[in-house]
Tab-separated table of C-alpha atoms in Angstrom:
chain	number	residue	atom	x	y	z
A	1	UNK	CA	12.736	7.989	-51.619
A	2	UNK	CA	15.818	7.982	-49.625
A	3	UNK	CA	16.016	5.266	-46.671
A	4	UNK	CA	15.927	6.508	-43.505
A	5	UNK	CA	17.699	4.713	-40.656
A	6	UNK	CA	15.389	4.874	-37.232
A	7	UNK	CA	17.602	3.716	-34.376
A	8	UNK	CA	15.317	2.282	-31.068
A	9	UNK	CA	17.817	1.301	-28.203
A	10	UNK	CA	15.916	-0.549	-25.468
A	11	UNK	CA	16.387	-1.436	-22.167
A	12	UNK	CA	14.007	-3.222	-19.723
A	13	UNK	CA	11.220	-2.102	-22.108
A	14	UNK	CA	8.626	-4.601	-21.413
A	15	UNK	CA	5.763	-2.491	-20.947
A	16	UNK	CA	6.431	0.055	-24.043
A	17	UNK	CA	8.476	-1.213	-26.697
A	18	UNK	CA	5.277	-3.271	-28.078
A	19	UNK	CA	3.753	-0.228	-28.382
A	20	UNK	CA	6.953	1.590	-29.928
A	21	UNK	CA	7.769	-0.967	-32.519
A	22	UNK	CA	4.169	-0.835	-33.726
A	23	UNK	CA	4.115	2.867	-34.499
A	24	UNK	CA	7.368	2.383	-36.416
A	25	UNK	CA	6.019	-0.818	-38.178
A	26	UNK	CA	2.783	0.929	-39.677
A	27	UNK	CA	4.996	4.007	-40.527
A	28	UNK	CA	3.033	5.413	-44.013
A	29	UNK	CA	7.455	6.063	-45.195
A	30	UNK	CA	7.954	2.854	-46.656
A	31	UNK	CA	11.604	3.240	-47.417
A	32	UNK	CA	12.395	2.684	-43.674
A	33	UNK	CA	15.804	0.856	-41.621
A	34	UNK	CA	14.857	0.157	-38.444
A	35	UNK	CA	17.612	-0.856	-35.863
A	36	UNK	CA	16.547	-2.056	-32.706
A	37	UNK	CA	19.462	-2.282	-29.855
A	38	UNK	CA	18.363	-4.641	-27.370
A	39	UNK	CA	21.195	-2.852	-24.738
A	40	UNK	CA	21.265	-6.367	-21.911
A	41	UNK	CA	17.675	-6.122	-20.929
A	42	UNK	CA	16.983	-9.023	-17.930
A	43	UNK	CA	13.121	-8.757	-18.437
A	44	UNK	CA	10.555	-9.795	-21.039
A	45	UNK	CA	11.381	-7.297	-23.680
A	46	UNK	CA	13.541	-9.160	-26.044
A	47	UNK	CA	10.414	-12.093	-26.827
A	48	UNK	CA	8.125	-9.070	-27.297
A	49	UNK	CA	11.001	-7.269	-29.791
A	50	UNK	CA	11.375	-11.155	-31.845
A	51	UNK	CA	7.760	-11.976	-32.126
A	52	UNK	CA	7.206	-8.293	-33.603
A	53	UNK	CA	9.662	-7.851	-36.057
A	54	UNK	CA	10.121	-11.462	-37.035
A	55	UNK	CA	8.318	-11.236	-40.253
A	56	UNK	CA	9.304	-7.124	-41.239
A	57	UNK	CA	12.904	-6.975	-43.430
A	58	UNK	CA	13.062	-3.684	-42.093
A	59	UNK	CA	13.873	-4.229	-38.418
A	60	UNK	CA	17.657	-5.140	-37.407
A	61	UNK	CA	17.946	-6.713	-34.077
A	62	UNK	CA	21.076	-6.516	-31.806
A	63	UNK	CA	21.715	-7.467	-28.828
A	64	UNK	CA	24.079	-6.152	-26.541
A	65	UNK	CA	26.179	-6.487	-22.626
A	66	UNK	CA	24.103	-3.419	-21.541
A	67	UNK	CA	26.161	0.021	-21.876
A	68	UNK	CA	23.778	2.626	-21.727
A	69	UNK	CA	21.731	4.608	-23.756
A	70	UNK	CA	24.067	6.866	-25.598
A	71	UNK	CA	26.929	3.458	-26.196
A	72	UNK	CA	23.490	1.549	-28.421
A	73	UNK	CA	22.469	4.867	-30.202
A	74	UNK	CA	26.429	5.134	-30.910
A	75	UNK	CA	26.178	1.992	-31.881
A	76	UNK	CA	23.099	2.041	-34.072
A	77	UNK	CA	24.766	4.682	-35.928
A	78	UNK	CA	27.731	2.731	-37.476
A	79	UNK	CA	25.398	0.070	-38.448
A	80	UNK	CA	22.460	2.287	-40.033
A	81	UNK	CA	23.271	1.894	-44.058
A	82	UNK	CA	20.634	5.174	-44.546
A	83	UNK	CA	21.068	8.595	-45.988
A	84	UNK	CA	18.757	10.090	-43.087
A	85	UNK	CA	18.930	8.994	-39.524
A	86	UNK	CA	16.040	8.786	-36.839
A	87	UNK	CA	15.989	7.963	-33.427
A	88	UNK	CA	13.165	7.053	-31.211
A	89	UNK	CA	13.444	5.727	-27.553
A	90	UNK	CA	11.604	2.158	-26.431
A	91	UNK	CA	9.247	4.326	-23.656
A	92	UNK	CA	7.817	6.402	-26.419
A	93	UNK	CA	6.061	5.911	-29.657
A	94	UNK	CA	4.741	7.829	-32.777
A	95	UNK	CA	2.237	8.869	-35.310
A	96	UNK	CA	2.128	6.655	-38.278
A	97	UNK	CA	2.973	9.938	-40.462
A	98	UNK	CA	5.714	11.238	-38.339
A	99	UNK	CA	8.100	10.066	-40.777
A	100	UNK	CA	6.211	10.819	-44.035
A	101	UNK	CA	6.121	14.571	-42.777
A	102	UNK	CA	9.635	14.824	-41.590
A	103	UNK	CA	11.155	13.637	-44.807
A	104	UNK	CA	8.914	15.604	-46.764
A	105	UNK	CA	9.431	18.809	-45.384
A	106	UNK	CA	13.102	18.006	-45.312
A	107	UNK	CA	13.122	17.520	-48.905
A	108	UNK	CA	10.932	20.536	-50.306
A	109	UNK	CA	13.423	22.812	-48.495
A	110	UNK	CA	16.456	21.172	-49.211
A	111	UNK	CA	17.276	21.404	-45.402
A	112	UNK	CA	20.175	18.781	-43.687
A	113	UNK	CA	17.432	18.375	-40.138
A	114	UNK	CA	13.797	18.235	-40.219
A	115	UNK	CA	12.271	19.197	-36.951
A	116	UNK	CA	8.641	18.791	-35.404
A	117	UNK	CA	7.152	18.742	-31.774
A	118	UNK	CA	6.703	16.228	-28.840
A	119	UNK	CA	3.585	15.693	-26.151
A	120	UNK	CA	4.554	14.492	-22.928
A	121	UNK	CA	2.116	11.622	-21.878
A	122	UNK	CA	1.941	10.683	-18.161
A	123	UNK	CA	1.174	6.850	-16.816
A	124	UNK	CA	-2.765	8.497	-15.247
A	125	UNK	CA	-3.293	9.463	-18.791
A	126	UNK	CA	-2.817	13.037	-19.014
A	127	UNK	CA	-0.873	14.212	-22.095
A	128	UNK	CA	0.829	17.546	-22.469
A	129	UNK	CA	0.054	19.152	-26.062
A	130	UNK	CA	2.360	21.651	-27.516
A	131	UNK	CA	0.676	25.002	-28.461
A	132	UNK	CA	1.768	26.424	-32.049
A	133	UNK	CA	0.410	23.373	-34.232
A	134	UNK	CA	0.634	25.244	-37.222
A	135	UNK	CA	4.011	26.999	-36.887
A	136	UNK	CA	6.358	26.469	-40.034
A	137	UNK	CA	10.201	28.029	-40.585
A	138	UNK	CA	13.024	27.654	-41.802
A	139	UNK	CA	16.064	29.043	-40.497
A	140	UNK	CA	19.826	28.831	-41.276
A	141	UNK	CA	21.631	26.419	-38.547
A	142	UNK	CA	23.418	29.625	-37.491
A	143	UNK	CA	19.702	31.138	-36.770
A	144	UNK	CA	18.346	28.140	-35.502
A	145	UNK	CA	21.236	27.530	-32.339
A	146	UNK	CA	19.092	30.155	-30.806
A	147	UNK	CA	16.079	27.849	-30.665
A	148	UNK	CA	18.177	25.011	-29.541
A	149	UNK	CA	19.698	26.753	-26.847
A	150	UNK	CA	16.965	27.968	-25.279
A	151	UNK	CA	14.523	25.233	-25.872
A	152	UNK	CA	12.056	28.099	-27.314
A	153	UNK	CA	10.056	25.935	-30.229
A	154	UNK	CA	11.458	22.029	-29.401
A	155	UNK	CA	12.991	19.815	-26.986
A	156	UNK	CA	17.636	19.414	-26.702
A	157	UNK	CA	17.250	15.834	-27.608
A	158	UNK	CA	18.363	14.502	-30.765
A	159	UNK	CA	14.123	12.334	-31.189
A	160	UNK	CA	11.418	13.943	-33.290
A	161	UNK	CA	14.009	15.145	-35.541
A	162	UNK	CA	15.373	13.719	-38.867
A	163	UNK	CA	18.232	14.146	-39.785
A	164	UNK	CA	21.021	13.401	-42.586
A	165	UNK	CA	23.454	11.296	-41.577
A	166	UNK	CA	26.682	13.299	-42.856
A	167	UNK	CA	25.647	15.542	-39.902
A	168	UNK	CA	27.124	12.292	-37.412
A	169	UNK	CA	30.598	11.977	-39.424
A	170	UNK	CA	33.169	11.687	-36.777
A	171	UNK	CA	30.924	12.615	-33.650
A	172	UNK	CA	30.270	10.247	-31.025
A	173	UNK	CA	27.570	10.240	-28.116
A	174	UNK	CA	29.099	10.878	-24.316
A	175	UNK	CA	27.862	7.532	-22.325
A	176	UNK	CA	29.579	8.981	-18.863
A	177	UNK	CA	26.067	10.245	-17.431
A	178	UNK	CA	22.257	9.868	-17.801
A	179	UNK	CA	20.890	13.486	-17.762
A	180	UNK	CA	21.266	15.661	-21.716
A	181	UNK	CA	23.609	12.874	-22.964
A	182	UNK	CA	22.731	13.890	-26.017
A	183	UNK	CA	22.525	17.199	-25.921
A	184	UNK	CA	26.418	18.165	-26.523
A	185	UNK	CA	26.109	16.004	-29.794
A	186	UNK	CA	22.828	17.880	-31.068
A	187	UNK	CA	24.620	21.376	-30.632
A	188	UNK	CA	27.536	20.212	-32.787
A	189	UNK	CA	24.544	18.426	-35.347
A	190	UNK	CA	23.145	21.995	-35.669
A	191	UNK	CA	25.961	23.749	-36.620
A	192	UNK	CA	27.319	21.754	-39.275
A	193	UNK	CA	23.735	22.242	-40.808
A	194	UNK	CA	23.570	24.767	-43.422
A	195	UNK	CA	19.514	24.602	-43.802
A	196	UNK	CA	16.630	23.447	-40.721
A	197	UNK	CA	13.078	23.032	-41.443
A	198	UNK	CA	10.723	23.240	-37.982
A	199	UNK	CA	6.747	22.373	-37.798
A	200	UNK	CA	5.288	23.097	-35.127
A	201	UNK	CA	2.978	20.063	-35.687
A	202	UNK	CA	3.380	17.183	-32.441
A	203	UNK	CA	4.156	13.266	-33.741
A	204	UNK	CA	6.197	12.122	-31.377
A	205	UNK	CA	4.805	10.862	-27.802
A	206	UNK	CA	7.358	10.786	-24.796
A	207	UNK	CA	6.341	8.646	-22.011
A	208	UNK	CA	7.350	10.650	-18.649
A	209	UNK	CA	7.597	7.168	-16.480
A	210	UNK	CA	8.050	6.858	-12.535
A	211	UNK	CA	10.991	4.834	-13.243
A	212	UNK	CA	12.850	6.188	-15.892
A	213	UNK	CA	15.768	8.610	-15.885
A	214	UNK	CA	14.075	12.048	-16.028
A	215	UNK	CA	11.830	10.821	-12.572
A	216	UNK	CA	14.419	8.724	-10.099
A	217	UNK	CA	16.824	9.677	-7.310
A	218	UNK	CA	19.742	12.093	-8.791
A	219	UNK	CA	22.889	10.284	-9.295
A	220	UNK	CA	26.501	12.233	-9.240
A	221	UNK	CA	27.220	11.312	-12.785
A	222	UNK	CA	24.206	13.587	-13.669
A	223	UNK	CA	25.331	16.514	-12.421
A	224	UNK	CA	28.317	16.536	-15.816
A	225	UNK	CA	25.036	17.914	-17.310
A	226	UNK	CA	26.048	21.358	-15.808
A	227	UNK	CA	29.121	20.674	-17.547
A	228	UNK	CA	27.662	20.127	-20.910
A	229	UNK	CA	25.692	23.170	-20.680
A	230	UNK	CA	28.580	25.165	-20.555
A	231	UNK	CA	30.718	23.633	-22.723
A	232	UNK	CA	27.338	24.756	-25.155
A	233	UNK	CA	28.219	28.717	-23.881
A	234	UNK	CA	31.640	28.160	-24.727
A	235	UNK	CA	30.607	28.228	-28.380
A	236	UNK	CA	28.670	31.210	-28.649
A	237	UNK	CA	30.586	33.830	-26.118
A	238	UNK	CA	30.436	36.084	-28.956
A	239	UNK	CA	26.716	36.585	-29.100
A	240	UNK	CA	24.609	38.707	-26.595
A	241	UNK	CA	21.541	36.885	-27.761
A	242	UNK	CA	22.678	33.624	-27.515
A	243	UNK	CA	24.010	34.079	-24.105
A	244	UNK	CA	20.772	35.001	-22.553
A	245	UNK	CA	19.369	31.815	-24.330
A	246	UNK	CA	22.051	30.259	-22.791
A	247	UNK	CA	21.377	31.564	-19.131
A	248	UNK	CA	17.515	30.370	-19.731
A	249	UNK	CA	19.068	26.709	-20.692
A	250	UNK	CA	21.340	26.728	-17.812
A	251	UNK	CA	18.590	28.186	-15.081
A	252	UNK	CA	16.071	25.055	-16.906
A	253	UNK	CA	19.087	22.609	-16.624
A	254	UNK	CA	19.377	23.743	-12.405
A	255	UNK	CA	16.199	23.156	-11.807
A	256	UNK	CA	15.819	20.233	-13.272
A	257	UNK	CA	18.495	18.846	-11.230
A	258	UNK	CA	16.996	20.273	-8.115
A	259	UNK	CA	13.974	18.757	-8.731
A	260	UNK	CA	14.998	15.110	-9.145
A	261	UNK	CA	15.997	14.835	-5.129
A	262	UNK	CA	19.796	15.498	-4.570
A	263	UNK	CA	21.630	14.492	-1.751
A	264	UNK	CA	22.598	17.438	0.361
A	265	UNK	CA	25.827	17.354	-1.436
A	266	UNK	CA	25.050	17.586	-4.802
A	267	UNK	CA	22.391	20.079	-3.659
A	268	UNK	CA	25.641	22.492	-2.658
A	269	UNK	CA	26.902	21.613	-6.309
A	270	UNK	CA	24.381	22.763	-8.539
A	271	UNK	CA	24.144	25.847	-6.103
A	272	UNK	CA	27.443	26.401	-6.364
A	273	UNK	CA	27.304	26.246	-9.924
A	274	UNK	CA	24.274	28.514	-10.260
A	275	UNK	CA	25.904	30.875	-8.377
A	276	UNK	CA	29.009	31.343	-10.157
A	277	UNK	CA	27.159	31.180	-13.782
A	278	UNK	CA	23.728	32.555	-13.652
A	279	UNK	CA	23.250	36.339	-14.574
A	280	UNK	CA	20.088	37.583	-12.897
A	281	UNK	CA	19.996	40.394	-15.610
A	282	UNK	CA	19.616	38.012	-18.372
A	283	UNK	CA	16.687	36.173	-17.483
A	284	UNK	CA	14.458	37.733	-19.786
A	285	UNK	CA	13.966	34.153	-21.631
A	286	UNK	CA	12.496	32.552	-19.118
A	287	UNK	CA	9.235	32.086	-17.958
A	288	UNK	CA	8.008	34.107	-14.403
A	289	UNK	CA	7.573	31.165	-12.692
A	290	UNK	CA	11.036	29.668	-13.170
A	291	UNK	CA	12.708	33.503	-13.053
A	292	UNK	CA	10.964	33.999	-9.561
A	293	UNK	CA	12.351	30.377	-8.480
A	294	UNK	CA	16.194	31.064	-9.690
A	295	UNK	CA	15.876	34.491	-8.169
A	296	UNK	CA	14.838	32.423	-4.996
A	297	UNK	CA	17.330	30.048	-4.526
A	298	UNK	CA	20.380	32.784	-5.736
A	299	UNK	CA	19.228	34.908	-2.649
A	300	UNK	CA	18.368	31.727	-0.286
A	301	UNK	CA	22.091	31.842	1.201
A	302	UNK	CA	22.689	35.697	1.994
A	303	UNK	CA	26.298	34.773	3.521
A	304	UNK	CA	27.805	33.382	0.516
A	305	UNK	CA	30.960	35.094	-0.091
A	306	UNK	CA	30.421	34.832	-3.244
A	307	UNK	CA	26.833	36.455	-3.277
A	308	UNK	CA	27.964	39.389	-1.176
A	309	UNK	CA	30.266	40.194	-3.496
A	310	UNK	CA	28.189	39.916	-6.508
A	311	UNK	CA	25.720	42.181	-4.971
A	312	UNK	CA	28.532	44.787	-3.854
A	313	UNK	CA	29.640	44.761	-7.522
A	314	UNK	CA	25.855	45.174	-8.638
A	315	UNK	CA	25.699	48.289	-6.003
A	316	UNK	CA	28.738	49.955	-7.475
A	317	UNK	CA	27.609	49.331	-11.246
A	318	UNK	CA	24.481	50.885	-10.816
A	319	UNK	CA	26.339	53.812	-8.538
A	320	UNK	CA	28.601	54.175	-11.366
A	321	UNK	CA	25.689	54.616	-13.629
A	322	UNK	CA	24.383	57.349	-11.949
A	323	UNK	CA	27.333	59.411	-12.290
């Protein structure tokens, strides 16, 4: 059994990383590293980490002057001694077999990343459950940048995956903003992969908290997600496929920052950028609901320069077409 390194950074996880640790603890995959990266919390979580893992060889405690999320997971990485690397955030937890399944499905397909689902679990309760339990491929890493683009069968983030750790030689995990931080470093992950397993089966439990980053106030260093979004496009320009995944990523990426309160400044930003990147032809991807909203907010500003000419150049395409 190879080891596989699970790397948990925490931060102010008092309420959750009891919880987390646990599900890692009673993992049924023995052969388990578990680094926990304690990244300068100022609350009760560090007791709660010690009196868990005091008696488990497995778990390897840091503690760190906190740097963010990306800086401990960077860190985790050039201490984790396994062949196969896991991550898991403090807010969440998992299924004692998560683990088991990953590796195991890695294995009997010889693949380099082993991929299954996520539910969303709100603080009332409520828990989102992925459809497709029983879904199973296997796809080249070529084929599967489709998927990951457009978010089709799993989530951009580099949890409920496994993955081995030759993938990570020489990358490094962009700690300048909070929002798809680690997206940028998955797309590169997936195409040094030769082989990806996927089940559609859901193990892994993300906690969608008031306070955490996906719910607060929009902050200006979030908006480089745009940025890493199309530095993804920039990679596949070649591909009429992959670009309309990429215009259903980039329309889910704008609305996700439109929906986490921005300041009437940053509001013009993301417009701006939606503007000047979104194809309204290409939308095919995306769900009605979020096609009808894009189409929305494109035509919410009829004076934009910028729109008026994009619409004059749609008239005369379609004129042309005629002819």
């Amino acid at each position: 059994m190879m080891k596989i390194s699970v790397i948990v950074p925490v931060y102010n996880s008092e309420d959750t990383i009891e919880k987390c640790l646990i599900s890692l603890q009673k993992q049924t995959y023995k052969n388990l590293e578990i680094i926990v990266i304690n990244d300068g919390s100022v609350d009760t979580t560090e007791d709660k980490i010690v009196r868990i893992i005091e008696n488990d060889k497995r778990f390897i405690y840091f503690k760190t002057a906190n740097q963010g999320q990306s800086e401990a997971r960077s860190f985790g990485l050039s201490k984790a001694t396994g062949e196969l690397i896991g991550f898991v955030d403090s807010d969440d937890f998992i299924d004692y077999d998560m683990y088991e399944i990953l590796e195991k499905n890695m294995r009997d397909t010889k693949s380099d990343i082993s991929i299954l689902r996520a539910t969303i679990l709100f603080p009332n309760g409520f828990e989102i459950i992925p459809s497709c339990q029983n879904t199973f491929f296997i796809k080249t890493g070529n084929e599967m940048i489709f998927e990951y683009i457009g978010g089709f069968h799993f989530g951009i983030g580099l949890v409920d995956k496994l993955y081995k750790r030759s993938l990570f030689d020489g990358l490094k995990l962009d700690n300048s903003f909070n929002l798809m931080e680690d997206a940028l470093m998955g797309n590169y992950v997936f195409n040094k992969a030769k082989k990806i397993v996927y089940t559609g089966k859901a193990k892994y439990h993300y906690l969608q908290r008031k306070n955490s980053t996906a719910r607060k106030n929009l902050e200006d260093s979030d908006l480089k997600a745009i940025g890493v979004v199309l530095g993804m496009k920039e990679l596949y320009t070649d591909s009429i496929e992959l670009d309309k995944a990429f215009q259903r990523r980039f329309a889910q990426t704008i609305l996700g920052l439109l929906s986490k309160n921005p300041t009437k400044e940053q509001r013009k930003q993301i417009e701006r950028a939606l503007f000047e990147t979104i194809e309204l032809d290409k939308l095919g991807y995306l769900k009605k609901g979020d096609k009808l909203l894009i189409r929305l907010i494109y035509y919410k500003f009829p004076s934009s320069p910028l729109i008026q000419a994009k619409k004059m150049i749609g008239r005369t395409v379609r004129r042309l077409k005629k002819i």
